[in-house]
XYZ file of N, CA, C and O in Angstrom:
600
model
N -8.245 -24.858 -53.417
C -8.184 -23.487 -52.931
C -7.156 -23.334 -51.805
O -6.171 -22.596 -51.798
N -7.562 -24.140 -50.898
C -6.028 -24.040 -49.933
C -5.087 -25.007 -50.089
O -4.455 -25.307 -49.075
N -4.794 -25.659 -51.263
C -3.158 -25.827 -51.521
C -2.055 -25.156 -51.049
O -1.277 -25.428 -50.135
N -2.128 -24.024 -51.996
C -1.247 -22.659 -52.072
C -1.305 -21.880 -50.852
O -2.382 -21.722 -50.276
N -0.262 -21.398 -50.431
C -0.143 -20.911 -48.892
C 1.175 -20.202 -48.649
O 2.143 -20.799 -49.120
N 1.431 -19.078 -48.027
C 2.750 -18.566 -47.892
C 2.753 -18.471 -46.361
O 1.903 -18.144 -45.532
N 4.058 -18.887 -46.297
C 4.452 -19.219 -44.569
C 5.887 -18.051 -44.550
O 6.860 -17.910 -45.292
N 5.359 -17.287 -43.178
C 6.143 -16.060 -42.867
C 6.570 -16.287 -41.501
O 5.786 -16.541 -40.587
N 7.935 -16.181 -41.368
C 8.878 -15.831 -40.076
C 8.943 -14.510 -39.670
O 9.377 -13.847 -40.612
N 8.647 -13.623 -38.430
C 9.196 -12.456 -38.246
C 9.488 -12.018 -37.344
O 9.545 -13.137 -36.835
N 9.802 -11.299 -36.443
C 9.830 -10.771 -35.121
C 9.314 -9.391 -34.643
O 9.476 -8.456 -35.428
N 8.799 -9.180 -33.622
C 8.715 -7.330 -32.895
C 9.378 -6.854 -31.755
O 9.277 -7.157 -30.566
N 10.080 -6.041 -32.363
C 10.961 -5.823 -30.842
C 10.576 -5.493 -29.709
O 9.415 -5.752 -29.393
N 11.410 -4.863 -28.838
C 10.545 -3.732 -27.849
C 9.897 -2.447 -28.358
O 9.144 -1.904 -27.550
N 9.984 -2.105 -29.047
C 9.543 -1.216 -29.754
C 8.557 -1.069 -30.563
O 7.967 -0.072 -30.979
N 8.412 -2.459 -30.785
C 7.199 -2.572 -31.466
C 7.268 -2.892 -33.049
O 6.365 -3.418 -33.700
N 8.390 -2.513 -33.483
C 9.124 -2.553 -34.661
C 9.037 -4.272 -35.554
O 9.545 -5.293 -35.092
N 8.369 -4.200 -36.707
C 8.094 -5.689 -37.166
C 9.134 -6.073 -38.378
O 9.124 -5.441 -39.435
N 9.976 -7.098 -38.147
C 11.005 -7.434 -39.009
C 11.040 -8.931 -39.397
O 11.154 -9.997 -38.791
N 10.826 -8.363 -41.226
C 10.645 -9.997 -41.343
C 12.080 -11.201 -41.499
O 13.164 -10.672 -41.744
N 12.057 -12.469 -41.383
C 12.907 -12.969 -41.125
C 13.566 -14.130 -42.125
O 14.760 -14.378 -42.296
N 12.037 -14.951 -42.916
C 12.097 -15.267 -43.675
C 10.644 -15.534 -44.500
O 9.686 -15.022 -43.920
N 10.325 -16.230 -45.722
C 8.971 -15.988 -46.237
C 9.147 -17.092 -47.468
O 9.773 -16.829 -48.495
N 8.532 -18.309 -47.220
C 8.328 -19.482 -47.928
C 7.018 -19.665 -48.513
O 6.136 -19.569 -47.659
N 6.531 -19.929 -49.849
C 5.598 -19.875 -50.597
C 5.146 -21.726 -50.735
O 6.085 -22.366 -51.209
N 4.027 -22.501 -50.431
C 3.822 -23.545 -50.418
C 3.057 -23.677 -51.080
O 2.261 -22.738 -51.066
N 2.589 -25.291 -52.485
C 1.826 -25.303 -52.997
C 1.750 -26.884 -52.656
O 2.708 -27.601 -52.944
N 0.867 -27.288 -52.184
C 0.860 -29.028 -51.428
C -0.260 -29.658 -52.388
O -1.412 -29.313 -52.652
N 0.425 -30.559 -52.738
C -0.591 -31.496 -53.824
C -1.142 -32.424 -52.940
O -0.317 -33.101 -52.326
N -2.573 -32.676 -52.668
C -3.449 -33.889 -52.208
C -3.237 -34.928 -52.700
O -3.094 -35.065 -53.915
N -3.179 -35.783 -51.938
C -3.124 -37.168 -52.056
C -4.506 -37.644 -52.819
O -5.264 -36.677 -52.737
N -5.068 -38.562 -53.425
C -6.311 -39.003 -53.642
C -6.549 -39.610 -52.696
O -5.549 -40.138 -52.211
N -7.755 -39.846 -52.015
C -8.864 -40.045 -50.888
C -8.330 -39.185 -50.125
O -8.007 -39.826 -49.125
N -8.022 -38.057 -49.976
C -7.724 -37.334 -49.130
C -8.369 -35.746 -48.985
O -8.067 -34.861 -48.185
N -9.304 -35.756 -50.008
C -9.842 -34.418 -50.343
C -10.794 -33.926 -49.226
O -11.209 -34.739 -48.401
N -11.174 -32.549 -49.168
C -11.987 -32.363 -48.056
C -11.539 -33.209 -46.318
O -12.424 -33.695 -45.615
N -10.908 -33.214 -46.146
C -10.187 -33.758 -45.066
C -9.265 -32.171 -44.480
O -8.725 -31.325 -45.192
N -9.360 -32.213 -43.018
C -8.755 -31.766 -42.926
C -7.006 -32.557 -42.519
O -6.872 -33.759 -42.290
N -5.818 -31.517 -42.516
C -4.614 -32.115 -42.218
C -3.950 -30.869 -42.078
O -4.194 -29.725 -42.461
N -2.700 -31.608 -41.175
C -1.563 -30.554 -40.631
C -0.645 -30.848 -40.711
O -0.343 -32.013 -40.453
N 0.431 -29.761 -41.183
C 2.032 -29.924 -42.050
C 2.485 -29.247 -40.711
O 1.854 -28.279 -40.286
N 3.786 -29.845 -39.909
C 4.820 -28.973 -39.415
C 5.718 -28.555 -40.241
O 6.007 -29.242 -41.221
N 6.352 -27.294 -39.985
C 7.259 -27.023 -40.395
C 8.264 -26.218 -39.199
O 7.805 -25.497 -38.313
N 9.784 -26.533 -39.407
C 10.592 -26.400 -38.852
C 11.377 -25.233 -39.349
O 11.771 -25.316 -40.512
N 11.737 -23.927 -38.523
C 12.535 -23.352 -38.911
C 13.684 -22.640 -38.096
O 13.314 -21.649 -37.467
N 15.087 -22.999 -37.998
C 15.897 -22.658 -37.110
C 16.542 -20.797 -37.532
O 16.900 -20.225 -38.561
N 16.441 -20.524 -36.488
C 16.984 -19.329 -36.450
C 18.710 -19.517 -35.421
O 19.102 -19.949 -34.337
N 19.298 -18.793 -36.791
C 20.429 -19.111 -36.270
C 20.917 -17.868 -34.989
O 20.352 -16.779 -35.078
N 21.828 -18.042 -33.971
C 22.130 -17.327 -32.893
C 22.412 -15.609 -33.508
O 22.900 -15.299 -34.595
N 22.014 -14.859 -32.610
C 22.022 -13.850 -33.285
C 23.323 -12.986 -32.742
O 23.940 -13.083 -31.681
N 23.542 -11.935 -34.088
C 24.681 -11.360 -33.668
C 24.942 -10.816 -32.408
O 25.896 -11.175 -31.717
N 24.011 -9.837 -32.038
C 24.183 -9.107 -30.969
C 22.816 -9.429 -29.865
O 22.161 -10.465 -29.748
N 22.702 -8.244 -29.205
C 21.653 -8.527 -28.140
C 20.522 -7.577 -28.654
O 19.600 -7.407 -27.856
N 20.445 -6.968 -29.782
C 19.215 -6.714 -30.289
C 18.651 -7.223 -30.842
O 18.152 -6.635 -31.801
N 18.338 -8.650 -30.633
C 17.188 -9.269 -31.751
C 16.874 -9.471 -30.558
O 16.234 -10.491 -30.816
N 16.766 -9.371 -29.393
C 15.180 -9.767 -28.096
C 14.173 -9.546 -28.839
O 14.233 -9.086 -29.979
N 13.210 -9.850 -28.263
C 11.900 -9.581 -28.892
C 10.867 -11.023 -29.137
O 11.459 -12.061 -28.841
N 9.687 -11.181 -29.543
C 8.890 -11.810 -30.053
C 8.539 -12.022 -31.187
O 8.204 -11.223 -32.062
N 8.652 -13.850 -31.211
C 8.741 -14.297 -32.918
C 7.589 -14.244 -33.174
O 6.674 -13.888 -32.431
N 7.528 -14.700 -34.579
C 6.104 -14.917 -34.863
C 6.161 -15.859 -35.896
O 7.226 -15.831 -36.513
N 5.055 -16.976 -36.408
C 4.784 -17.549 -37.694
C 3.729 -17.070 -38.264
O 2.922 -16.541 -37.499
N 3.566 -17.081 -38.973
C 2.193 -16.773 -39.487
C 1.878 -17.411 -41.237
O 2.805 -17.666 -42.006
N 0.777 -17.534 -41.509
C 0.423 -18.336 -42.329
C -0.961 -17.850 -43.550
O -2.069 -18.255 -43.196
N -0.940 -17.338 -44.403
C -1.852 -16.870 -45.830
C -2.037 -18.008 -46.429
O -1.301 -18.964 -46.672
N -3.612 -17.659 -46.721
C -4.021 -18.250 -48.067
C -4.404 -17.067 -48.370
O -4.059 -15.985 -47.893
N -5.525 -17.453 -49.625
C -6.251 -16.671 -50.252
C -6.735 -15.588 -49.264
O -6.215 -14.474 -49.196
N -7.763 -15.996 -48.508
C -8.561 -15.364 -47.975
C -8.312 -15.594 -46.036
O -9.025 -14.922 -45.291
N -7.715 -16.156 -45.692
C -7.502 -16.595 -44.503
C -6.543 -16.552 -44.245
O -5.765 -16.862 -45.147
N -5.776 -16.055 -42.553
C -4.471 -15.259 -41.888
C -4.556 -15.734 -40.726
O -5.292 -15.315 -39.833
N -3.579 -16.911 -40.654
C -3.582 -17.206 -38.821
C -1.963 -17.105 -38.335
O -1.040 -17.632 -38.956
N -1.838 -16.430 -37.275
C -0.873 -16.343 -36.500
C -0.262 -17.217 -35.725
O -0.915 -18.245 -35.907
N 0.489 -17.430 -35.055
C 0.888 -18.175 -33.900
C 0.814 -17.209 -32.486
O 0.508 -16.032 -32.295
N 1.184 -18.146 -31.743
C 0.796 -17.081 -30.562
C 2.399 -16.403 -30.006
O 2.600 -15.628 -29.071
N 3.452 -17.063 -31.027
C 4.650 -16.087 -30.776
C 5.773 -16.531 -29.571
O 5.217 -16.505 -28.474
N 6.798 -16.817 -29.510
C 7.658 -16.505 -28.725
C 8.850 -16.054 -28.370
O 9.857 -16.057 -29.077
N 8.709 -15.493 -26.801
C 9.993 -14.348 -26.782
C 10.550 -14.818 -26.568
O 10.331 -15.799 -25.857
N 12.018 -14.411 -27.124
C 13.312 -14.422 -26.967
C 14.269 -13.406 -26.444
O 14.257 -12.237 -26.830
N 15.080 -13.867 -25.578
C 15.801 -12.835 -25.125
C 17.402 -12.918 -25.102
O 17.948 -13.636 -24.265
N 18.029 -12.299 -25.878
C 19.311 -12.413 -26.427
C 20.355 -11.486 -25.690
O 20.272 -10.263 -25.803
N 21.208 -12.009 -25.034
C 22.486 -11.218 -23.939
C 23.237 -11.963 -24.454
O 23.240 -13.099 -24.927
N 24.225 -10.730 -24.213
C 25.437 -10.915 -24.409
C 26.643 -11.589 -24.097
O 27.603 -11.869 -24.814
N 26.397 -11.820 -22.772
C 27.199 -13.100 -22.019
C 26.738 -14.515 -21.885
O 27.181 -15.512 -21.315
N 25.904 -14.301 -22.465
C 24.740 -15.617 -22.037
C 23.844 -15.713 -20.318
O 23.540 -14.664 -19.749
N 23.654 -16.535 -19.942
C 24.239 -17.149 -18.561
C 24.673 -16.887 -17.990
O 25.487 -17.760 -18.291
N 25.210 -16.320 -17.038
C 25.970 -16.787 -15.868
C 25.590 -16.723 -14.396
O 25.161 -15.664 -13.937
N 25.748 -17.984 -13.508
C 25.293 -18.388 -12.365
C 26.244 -17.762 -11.374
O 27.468 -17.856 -11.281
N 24.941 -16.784 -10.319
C 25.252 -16.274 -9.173
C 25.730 -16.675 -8.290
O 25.215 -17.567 -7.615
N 27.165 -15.989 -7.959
C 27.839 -16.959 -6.753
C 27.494 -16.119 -5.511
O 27.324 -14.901 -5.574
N 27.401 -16.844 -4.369
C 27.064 -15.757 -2.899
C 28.499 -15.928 -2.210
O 28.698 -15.328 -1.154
N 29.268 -16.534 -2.635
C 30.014 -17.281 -1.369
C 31.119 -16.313 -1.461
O 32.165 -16.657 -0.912
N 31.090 -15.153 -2.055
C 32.153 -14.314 -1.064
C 30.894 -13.357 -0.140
O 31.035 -13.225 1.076
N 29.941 -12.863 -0.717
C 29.245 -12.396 0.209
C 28.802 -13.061 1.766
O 28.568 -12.489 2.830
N 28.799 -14.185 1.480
C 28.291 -15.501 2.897
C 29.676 -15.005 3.820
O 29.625 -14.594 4.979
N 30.860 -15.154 3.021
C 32.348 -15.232 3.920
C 32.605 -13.701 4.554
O 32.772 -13.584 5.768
N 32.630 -12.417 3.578
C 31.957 -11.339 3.877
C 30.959 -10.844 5.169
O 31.178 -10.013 6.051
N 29.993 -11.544 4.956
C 29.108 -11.476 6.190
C 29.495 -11.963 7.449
O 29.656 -11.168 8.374
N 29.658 -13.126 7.596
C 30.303 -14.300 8.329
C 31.432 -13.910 9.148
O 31.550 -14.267 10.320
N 32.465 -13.002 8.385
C 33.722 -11.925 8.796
C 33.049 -10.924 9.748
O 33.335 -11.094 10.933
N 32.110 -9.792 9.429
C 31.838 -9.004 9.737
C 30.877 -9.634 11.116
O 31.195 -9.144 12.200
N 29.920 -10.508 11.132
C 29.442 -11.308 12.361
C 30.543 -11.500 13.453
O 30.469 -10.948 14.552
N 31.387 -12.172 13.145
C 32.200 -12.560 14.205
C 33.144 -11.442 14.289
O 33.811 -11.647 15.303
N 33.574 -10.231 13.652
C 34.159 -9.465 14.475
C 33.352 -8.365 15.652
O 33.842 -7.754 16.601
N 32.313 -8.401 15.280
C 31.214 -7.558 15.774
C 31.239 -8.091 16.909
O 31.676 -7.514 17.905
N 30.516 -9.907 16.897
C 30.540 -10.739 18.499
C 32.295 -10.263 19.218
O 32.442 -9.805 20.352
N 33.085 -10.441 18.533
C 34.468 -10.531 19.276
C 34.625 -9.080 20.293
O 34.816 -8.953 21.502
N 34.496 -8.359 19.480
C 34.700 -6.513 19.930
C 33.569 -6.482 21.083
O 34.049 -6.120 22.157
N 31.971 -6.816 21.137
C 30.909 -7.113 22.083
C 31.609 -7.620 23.126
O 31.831 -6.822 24.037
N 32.136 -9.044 23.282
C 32.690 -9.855 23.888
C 33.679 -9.352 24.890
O 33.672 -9.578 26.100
N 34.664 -8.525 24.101
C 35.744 -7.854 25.096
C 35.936 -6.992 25.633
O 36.906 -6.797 26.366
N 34.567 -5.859 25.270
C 33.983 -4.778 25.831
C 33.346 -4.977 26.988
O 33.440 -4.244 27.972
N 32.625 -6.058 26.890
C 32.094 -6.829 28.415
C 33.163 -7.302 29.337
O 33.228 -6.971 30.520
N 34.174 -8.265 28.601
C 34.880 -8.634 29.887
C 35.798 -7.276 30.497
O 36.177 -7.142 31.661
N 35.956 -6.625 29.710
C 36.462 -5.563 29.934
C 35.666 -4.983 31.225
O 36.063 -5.286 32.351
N 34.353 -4.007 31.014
C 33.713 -3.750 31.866
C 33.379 -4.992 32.977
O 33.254 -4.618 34.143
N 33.283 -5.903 32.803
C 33.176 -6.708 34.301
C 34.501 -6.598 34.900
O 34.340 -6.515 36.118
N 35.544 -6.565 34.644
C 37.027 -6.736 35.295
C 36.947 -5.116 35.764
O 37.550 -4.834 36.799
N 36.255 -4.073 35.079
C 36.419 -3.062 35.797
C 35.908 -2.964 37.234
O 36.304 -2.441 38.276
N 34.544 -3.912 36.724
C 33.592 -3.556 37.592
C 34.080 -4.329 38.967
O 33.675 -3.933 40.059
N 34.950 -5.426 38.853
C 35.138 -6.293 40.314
C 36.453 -5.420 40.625
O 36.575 -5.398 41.850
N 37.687 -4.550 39.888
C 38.760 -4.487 40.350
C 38.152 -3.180 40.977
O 37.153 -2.563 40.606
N 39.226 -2.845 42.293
C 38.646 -1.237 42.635
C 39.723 -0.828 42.277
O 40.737 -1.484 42.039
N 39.517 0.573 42.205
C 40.215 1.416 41.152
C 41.622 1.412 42.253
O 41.654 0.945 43.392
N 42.722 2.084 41.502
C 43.862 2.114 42.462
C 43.961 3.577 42.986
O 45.169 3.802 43.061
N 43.418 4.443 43.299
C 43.509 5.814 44.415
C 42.624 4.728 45.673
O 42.994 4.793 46.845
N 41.228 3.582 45.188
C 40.862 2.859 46.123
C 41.834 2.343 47.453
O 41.921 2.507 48.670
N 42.367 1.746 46.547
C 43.816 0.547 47.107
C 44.938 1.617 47.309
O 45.706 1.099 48.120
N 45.244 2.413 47.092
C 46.294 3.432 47.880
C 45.665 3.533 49.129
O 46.447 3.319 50.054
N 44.170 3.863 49.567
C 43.571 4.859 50.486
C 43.172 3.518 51.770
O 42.666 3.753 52.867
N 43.619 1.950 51.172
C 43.057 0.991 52.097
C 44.410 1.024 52.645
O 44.467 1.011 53.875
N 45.770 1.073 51.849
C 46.994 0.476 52.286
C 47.146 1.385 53.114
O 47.564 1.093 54.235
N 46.790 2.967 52.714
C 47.470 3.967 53.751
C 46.594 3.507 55.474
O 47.261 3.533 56.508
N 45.281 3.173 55.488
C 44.762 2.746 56.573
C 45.501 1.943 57.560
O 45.817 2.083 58.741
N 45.699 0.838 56.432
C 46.434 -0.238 57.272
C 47.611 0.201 58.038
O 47.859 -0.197 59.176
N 48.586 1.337 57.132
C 49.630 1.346 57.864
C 49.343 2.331 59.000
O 49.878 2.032 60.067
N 48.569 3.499 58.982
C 48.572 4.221 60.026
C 47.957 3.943 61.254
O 47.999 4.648 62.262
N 47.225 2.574 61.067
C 46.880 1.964 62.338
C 48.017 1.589 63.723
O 49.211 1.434 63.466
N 47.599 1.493 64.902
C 48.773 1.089 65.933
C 48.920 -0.318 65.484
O 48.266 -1.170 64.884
N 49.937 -0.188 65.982
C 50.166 -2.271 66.036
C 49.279 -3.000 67.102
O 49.306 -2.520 68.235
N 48.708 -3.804 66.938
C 48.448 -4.610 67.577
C 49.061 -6.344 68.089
O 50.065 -6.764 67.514
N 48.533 -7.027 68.921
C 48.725 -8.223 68.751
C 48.388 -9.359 67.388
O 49.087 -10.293 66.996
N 47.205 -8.926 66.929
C 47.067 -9.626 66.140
C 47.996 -9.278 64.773
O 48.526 -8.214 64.452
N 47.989 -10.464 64.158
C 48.691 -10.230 62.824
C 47.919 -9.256 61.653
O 46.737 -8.919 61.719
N 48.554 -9.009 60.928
C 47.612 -8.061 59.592
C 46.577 -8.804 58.830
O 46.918 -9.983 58.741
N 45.866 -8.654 58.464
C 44.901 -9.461 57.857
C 45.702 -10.119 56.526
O 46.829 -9.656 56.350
N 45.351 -10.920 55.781
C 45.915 -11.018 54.271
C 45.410 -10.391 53.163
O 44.198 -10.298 52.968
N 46.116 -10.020 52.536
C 46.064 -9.059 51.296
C 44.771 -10.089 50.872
O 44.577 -11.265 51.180
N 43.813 -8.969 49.870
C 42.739 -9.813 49.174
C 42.986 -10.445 48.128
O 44.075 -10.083 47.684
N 42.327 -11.510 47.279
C 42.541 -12.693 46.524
C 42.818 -11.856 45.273
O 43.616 -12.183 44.395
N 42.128 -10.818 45.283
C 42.406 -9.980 43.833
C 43.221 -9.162 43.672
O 43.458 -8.791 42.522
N 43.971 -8.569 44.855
C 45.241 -8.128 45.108
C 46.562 -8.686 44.314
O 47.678 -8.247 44.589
C-alpha cells in the first residue's frame, strides 16, 4: 500500500501564491525481510538559481500516498539581485573623524582668541595710558618700562 508515492516540489510567495516546481511519482519495491518495517528514502532536489528576484518565498516538499499527506516544514529563500554585498563604514568613520576635528579646531581658536582678548587691553586703553604718561611733569625718576605685553 505505501510503495507508490508522489513527491512534490513547490513554493509560496509573499503573496501567498502556490507554484509548483516539480512532481516525481515513486513506486519502491521491498526488499524481502523487510516488510512491515518502517524506512526512510532521502531525496535530493536542486533548484537551480533563479532568474530574477521574484522567486523569494517558501519552499516546500511534500509527499502522497493513498490516503496520507505530509509536508515539510519549508524553507525560505530570499533571492536579490546583487547578491551580497558587505557594508563598508570607512568613509563614514573618515567623514565623521573630519567633521570632529574641525569642530575641536574652530572651539580651540575661538578660545585662544577670546583669552588674548581678554589679557590684551583694548587700544583707545593704551592711547589713554600713553597720553598720561606724557602729560605728566618730569621728574627725577626715570619712566617706568613699557609693559611685557606692550
Amino acid at each position: 500500500k505505501y510503495t507508490e508515492f508522489s513527491v512534490f516540489y513547490y513554493w509560496i510567495n509573499s503573496l501567498g501564491q502556490k507554484t509548483s516546481i516539480y512532481t516525481r511519482l515513486e513506486n519502491i519495491a521491498i526488499p524481502s525481510g523487510e516488510e512491515n518495517k518502517t524506512a526512510t528514502i532521502s531525496y535530493d532536489h536542486r533548484i537551480m538559481p533563479p532568474e530574477d528576484t521574484s522567486s523569494t518565498g517558501t519552499y516546500y516538499c511534500e509527499v502522497k500516498w493513498n490516503d496520507i499527506q505530509k509536508t515539510g516544514k519549508g524553507v525560505f529563500v530570499l533571492a536579490r539581485g546583487t547578491g551580497y554585498i558587505e557594508t563598508s563604514y570607512e568613509w563614514e568613520a573618515l567623514i565623521t573623524l573630519t567633521t570632529l576635528l574641525a569642530a575641536l579646531s574652530i572651539a580651540a581658536t575661538a578660545l585662544l582668541l577670546w583669552k588674548r582678548k581678554a589679557l590684551c587691553p583694548r587700544r583707545n586703553q593704551l592711547n589713554i595710558l600713553r597720553q598720561r604718561v606724557e602729560t605728566q611733569p618730569p621728574s627725577a625718576s626715570p619712566p617706568p618700562p613699557p609693559p611685557v605685553y606692550d
